[in-house]
PDB file of C-alpha atoms in Angstrom:
ATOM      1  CA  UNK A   1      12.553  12.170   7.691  1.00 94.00           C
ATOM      2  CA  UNK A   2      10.274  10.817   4.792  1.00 96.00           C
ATOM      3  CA  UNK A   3       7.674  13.277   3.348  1.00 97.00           C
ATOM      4  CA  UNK A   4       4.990  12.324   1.347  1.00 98.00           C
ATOM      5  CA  UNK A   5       2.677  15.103   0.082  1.00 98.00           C
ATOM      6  CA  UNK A   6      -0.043  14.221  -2.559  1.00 98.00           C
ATOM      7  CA  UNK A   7      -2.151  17.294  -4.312  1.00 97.00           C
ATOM      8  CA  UNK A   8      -4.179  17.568  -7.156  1.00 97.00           C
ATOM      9  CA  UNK A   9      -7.468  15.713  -5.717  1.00 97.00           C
ATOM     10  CA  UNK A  10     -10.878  16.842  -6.019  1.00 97.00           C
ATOM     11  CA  UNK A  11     -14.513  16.755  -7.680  1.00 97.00           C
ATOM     12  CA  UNK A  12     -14.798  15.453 -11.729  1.00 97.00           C
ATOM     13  CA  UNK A  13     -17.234  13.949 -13.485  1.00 97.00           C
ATOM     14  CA  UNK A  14     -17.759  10.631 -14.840  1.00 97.00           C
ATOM     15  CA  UNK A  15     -15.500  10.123 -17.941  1.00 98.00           C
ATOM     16  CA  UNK A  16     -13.070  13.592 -16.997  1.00 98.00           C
ATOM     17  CA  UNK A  17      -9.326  13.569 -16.260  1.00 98.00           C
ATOM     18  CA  UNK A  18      -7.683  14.496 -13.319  1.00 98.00           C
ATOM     19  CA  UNK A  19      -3.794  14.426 -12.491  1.00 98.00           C
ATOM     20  CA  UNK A  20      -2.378  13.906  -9.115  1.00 98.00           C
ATOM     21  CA  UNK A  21       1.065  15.306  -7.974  1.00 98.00           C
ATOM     22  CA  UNK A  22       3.193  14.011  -4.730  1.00 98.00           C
ATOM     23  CA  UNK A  23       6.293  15.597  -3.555  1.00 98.00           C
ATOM     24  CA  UNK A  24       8.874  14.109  -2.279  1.00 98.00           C
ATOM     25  CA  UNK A  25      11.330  14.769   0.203  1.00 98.00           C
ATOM     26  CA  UNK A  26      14.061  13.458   3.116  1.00 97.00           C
ATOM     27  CA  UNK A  27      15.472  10.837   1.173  1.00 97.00           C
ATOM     28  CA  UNK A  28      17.226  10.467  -2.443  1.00 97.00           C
ATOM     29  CA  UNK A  29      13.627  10.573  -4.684  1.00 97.00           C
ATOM     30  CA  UNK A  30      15.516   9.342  -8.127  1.00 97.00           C
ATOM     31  CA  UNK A  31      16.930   5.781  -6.407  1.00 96.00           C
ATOM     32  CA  UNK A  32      13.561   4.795  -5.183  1.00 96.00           C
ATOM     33  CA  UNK A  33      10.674   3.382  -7.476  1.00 96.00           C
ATOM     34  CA  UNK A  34       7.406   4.814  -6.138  1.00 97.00           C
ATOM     35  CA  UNK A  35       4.059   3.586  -6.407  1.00 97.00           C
ATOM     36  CA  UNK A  36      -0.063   5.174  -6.134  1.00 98.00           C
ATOM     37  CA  UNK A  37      -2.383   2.754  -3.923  1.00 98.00           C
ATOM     38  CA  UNK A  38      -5.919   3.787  -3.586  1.00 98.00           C
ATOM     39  CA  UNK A  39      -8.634   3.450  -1.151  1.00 97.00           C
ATOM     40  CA  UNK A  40     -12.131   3.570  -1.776  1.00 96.00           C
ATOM     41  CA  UNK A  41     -14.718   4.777   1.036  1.00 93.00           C
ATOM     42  CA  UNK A  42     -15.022   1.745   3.772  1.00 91.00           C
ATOM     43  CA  UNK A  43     -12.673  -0.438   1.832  1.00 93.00           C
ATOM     44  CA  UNK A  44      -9.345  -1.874   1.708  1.00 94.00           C
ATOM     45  CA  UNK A  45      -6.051  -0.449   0.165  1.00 96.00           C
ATOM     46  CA  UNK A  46      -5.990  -1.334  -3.578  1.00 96.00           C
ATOM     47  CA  UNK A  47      -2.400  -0.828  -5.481  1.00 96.00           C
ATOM     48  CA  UNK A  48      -2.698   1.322  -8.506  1.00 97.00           C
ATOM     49  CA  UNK A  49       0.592   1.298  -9.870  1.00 97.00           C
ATOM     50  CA  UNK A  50       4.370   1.520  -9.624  1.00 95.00           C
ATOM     51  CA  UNK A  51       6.761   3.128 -11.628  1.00 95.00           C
ATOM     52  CA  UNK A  52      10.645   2.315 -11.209  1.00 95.00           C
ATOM     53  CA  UNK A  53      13.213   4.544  -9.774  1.00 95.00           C
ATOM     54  CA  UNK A  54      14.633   5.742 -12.956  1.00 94.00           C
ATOM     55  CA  UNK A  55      10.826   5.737 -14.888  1.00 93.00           C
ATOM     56  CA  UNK A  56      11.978   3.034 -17.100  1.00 91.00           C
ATOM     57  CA  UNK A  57       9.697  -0.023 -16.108  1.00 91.00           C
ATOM     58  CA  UNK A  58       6.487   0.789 -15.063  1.00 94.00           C
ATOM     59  CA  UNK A  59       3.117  -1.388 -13.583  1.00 92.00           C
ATOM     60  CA  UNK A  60      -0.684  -1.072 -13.938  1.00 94.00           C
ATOM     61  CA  UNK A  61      -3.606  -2.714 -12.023  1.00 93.00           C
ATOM     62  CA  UNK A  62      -5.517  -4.111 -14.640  1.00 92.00           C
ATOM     63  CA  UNK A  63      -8.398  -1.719 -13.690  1.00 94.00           C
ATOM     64  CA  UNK A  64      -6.768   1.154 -14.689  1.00 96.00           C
ATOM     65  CA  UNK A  65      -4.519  -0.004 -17.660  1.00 96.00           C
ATOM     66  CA  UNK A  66      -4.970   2.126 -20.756  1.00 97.00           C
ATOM     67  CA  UNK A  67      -6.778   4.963 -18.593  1.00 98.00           C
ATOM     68  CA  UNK A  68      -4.390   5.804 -16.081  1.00 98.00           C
ATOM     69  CA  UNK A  69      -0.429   7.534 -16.642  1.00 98.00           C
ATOM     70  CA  UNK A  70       2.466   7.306 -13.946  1.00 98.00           C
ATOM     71  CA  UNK A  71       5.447   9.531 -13.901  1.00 98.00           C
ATOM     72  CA  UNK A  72       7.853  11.112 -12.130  1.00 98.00           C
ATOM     73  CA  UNK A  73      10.443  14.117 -12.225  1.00 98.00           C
ATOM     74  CA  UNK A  74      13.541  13.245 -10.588  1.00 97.00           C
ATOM     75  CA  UNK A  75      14.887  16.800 -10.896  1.00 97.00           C
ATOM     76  CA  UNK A  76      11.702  18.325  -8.996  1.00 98.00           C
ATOM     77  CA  UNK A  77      11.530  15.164  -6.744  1.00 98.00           C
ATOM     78  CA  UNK A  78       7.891  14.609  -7.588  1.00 98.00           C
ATOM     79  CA  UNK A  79       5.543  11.754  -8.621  1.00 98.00           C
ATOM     80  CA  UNK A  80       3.068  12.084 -10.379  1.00 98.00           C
ATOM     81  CA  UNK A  81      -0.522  10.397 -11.333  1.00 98.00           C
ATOM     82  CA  UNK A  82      -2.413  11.350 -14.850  1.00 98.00           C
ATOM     83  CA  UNK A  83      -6.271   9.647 -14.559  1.00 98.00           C
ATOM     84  CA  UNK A  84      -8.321   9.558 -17.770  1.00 98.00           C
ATOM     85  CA  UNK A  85     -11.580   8.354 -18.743  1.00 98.00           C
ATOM     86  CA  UNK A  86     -12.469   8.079 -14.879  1.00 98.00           C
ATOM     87  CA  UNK A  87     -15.516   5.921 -13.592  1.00 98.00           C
ATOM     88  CA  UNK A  88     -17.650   6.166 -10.417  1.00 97.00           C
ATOM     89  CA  UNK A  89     -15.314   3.350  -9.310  1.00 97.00           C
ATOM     90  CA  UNK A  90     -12.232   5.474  -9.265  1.00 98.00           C
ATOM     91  CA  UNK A  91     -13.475   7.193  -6.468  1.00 98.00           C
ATOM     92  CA  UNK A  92     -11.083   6.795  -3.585  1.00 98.00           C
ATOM     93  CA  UNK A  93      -8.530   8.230  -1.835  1.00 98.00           C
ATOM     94  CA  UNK A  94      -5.149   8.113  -3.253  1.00 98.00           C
ATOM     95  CA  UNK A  95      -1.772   7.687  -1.344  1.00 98.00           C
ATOM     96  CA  UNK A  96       1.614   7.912  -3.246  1.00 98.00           C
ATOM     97  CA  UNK A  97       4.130   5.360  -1.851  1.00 98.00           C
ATOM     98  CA  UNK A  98       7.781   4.898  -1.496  1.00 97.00           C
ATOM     99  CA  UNK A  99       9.221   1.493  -2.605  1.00 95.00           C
ATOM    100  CA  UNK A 100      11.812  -0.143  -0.360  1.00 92.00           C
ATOM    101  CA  UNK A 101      14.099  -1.318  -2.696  1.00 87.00           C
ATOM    102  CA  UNK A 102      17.424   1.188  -3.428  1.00 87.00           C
ATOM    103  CA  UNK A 103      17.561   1.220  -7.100  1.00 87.00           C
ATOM    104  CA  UNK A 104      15.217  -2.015  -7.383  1.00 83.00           C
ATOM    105  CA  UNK A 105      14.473  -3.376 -10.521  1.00 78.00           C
ATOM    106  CA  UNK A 106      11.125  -4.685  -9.761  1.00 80.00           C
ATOM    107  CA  UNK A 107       8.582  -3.283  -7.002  1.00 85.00           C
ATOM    108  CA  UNK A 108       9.590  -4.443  -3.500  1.00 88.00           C
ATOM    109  CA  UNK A 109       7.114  -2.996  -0.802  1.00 92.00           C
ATOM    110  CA  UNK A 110       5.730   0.632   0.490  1.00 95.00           C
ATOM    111  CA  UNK A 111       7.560   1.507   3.607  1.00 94.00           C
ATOM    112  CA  UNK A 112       6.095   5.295   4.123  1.00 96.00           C
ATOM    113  CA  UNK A 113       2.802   6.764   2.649  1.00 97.00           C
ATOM    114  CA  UNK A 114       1.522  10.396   1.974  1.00 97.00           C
ATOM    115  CA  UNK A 115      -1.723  11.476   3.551  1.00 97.00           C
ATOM    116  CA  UNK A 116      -3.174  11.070   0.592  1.00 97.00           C
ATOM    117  CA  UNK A 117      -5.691  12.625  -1.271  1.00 98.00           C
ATOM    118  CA  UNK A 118      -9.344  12.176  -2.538  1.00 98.00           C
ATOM    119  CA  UNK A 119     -10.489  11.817  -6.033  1.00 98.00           C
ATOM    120  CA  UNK A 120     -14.593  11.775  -6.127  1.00 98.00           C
ATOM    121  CA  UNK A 121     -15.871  10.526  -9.634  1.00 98.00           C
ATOM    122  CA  UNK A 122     -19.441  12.170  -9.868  1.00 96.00           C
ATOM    123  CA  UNK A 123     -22.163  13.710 -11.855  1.00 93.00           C
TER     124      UNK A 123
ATOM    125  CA  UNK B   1     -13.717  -9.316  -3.475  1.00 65.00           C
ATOM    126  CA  UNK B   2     -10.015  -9.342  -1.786  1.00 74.00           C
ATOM    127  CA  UNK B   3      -6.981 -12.041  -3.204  1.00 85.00           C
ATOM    128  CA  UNK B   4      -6.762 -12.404   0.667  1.00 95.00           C
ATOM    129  CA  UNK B   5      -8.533 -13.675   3.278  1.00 96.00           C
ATOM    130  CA  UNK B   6      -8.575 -11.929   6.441  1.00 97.00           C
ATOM    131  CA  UNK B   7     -11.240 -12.206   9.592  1.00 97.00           C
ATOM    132  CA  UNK B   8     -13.191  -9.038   9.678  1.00 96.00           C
ATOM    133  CA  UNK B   9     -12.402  -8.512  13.443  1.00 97.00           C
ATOM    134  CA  UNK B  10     -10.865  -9.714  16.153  1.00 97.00           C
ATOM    135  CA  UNK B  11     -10.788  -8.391  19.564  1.00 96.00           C
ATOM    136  CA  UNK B  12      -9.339  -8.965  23.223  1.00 96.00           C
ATOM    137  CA  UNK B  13      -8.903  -7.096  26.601  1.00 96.00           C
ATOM    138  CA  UNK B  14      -6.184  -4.809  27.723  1.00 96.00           C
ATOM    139  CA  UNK B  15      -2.628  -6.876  27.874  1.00 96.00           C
ATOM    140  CA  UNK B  16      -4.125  -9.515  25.873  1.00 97.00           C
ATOM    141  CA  UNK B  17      -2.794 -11.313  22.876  1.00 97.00           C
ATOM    142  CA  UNK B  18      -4.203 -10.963  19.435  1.00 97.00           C
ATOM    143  CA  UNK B  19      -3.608 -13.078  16.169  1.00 98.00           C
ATOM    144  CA  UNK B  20      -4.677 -12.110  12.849  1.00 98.00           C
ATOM    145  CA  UNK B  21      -4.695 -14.913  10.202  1.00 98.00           C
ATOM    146  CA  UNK B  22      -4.127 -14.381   5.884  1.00 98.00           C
ATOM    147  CA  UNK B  23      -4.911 -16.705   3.706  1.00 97.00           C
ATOM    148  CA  UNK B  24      -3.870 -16.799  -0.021  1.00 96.00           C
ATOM    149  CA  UNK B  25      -2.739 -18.375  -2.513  1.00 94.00           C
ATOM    150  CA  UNK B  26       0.644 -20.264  -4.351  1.00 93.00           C
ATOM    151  CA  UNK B  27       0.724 -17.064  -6.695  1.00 91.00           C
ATOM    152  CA  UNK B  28       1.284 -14.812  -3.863  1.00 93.00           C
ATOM    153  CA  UNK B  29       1.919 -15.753  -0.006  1.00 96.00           C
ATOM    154  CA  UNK B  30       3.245 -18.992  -1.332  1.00 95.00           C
ATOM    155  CA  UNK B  31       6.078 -17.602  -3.069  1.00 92.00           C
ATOM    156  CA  UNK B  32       6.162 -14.256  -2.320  1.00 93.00           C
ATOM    157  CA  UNK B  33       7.211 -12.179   0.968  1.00 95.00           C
ATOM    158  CA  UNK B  34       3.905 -10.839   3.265  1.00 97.00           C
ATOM    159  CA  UNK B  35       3.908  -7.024   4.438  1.00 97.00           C
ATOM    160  CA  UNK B  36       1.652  -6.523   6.833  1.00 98.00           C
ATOM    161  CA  UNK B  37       0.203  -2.439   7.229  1.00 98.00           C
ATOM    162  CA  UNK B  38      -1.541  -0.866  10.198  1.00 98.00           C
ATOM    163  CA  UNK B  39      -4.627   1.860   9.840  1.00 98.00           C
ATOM    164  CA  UNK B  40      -5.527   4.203  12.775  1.00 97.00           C
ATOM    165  CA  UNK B  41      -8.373   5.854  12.479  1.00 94.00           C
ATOM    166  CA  UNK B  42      -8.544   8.926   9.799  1.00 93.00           C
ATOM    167  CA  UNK B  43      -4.978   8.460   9.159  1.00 96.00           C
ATOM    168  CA  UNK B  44      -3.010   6.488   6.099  1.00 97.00           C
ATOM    169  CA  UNK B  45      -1.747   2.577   6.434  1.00 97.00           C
ATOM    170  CA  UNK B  46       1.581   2.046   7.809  1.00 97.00           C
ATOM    171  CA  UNK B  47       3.861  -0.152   7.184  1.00 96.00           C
ATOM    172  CA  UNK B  48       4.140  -3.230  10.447  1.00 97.00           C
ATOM    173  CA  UNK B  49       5.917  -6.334   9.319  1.00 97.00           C
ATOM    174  CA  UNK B  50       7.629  -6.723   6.148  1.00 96.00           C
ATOM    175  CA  UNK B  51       9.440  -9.756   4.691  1.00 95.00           C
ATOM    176  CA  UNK B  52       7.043 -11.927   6.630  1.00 97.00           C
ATOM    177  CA  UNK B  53       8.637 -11.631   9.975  1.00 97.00           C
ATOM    178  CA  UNK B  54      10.784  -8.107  10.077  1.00 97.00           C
ATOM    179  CA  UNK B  55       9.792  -5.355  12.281  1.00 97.00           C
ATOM    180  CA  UNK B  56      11.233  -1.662  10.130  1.00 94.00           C
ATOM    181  CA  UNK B  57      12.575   0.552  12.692  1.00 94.00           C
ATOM    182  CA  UNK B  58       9.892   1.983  15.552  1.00 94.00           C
ATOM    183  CA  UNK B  59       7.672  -0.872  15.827  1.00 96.00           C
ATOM    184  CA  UNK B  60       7.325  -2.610  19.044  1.00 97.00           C
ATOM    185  CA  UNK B  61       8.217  -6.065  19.179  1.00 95.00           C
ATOM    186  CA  UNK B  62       4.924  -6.876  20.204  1.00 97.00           C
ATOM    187  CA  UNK B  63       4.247  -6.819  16.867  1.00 98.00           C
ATOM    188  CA  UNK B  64       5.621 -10.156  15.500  1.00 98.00           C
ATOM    189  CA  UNK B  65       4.793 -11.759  11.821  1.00 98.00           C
ATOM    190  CA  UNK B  66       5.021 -15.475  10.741  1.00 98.00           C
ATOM    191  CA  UNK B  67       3.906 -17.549   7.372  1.00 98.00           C
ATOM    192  CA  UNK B  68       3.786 -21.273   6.422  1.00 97.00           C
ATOM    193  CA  UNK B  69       2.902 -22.346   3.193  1.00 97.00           C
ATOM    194  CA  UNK B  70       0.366 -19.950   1.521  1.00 97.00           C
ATOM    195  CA  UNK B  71      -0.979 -18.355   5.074  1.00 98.00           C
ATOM    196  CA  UNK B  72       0.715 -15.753   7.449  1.00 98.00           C
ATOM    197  CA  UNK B  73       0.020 -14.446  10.859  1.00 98.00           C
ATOM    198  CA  UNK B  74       0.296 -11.228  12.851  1.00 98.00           C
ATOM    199  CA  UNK B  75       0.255 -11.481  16.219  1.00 98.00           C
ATOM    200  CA  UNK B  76      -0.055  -8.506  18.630  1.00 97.00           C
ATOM    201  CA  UNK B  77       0.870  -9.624  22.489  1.00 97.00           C
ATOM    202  CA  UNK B  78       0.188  -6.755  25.265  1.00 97.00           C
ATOM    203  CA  UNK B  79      -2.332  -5.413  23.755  1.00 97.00           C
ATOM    204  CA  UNK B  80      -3.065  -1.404  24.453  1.00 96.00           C
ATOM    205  CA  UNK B  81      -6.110   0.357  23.325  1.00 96.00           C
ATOM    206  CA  UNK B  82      -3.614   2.848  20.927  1.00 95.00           C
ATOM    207  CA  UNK B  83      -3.647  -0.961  18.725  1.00 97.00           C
ATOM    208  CA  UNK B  84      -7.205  -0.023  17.557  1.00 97.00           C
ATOM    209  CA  UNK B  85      -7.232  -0.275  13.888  1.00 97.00           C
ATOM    210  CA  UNK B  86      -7.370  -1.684  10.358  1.00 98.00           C
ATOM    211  CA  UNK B  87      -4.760  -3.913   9.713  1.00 98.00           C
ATOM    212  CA  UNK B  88      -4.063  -5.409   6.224  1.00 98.00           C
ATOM    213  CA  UNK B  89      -1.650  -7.902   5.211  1.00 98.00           C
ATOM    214  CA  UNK B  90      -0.404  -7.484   1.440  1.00 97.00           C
ATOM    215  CA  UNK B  91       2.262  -9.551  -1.065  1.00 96.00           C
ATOM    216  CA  UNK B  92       3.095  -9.464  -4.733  1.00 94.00           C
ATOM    217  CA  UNK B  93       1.405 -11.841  -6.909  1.00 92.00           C
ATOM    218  CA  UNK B  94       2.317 -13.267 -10.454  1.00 86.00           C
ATOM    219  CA  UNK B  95      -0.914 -15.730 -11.098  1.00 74.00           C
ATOM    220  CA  UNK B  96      -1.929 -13.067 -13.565  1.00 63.00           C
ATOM    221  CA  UNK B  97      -0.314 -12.035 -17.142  1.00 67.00           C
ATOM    222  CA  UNK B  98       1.130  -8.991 -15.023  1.00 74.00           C
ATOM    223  CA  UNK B  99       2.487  -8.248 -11.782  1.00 83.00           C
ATOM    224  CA  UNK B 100       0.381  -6.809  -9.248  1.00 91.00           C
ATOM    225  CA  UNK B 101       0.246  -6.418  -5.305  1.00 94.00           C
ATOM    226  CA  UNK B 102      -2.623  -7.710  -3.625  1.00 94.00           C
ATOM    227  CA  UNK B 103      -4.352  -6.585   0.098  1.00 96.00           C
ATOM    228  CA  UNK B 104      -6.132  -8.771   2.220  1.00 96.00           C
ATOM    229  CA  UNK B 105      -9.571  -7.356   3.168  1.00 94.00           C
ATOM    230  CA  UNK B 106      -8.444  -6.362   6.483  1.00 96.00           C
ATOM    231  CA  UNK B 107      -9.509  -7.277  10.072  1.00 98.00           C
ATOM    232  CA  UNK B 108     -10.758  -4.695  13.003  1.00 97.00           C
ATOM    233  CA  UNK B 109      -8.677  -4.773  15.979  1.00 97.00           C
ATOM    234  CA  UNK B 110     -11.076  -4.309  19.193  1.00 96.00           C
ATOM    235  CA  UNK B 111      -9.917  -3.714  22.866  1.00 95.00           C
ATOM    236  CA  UNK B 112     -12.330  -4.538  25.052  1.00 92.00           C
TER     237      UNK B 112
END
């Protein structure tokens, strides 16, 4: 059974870093890409980014290009999320997805999600 | 402001059917597959429909998906109050220099 477990989340202040973890587990992490969507309070999910099973290709949402860092460990079967420069607008709860695709070269779609956890931006 | 359009809500009784409509655009729905993601309450999306029409393994097949052109459906027949939720419909688009996935703004299902 798919596992999803996101950590890391918390309270930081306008302009502070924060980096997310999720770890993986019931399926073969290092053939999957995996990707972070985000939801802010009383909105809709937004996708973040994806980074490709073997962390050679990766994608940004133009909103966090040049702030935000994807990554993964395929030996400790974890994904992971560094956040720079962060904004009032960052706040949300983030989920860390799985990407259908075995081995896909591009992103496909997220077939399980963590529980995700929240990242409040605040002074 | 969402990519995709989606009603806010929608809602019938008990048994009922429901349809959910998503409008886009040529740079996504109209060349790209539709996913379609169901919210309960308090808990994370999950995936409903993907490749427009598929069901992944678990979900009911009152839970159907269709698209034409740059619009898809979901439609929910027998309705049961456990169906209360967000529901989003999402694809890929390419208008932009870079690729990025969109979500519609998501509609409230309501049983009466």
């Amino acid at each position: 059974q798919v596992h999803l477990v996101e950590s890391g989340g918390g309270v930081v202040q306008p302009g502070g870093s924060l980096r997310l973890s999720c770890a993986a587990s019931g399926f073969t992490f290092s053939s999957f890409g995996m990707h972070w969507v985000r939801q802010a309070p009383g909105k809709g999910p937004q996708w973040v980014t994806f980074i490709r099973f073997d962390g050679n290709n990766k994608f940004y949402a133009d909103s966090v290009k040049g702030r935000f860092t994807i990554s993964r460990d395929n030996s400790k079967n974890t994904l992971y999320l560094q956040m720079n420069s962060l904004r009032a607008e960052d706040t949300a709860v983030y989920y860390c997805t799985k990407d259908r695709a075995v081995q896909g070269a591009i992103p496909y779609y997220f077939d399980y999600w963590g529980q995700g956890a929240l990242v409040t931006v605040s002074s | 402001q969402s990519v995709l359009t989606q009603p806010p809500s929608v809602s019938a009784a008990p048994g009922q059917k429901v349809t959910i409509s998503c409008s886009g655009s040529s740079s996504n729905i109209g060349n790209n597959y539709v996913s379609w993601y169901q919210q309960l309450p308090g808990t994370a999306p999950k995936l409903l429909i993907y490749e427009n029409n598929k069901r992944p393994s678990g979900i009911p097949d009152r839970f159907s998906g269709s698209k034409s052109g740059t619009s898809a459906t979901l439609g929910i027949t027998g309705l049961q109050t456990g169906d209360e939720a967000d529901y989003y419909c999402g694809a890929w688009d390419s208008s932009l220099s870079a690729l990025s996935y969109v979500f519609g703004n998501g509609t409230k299902v309501t049983v009466l």
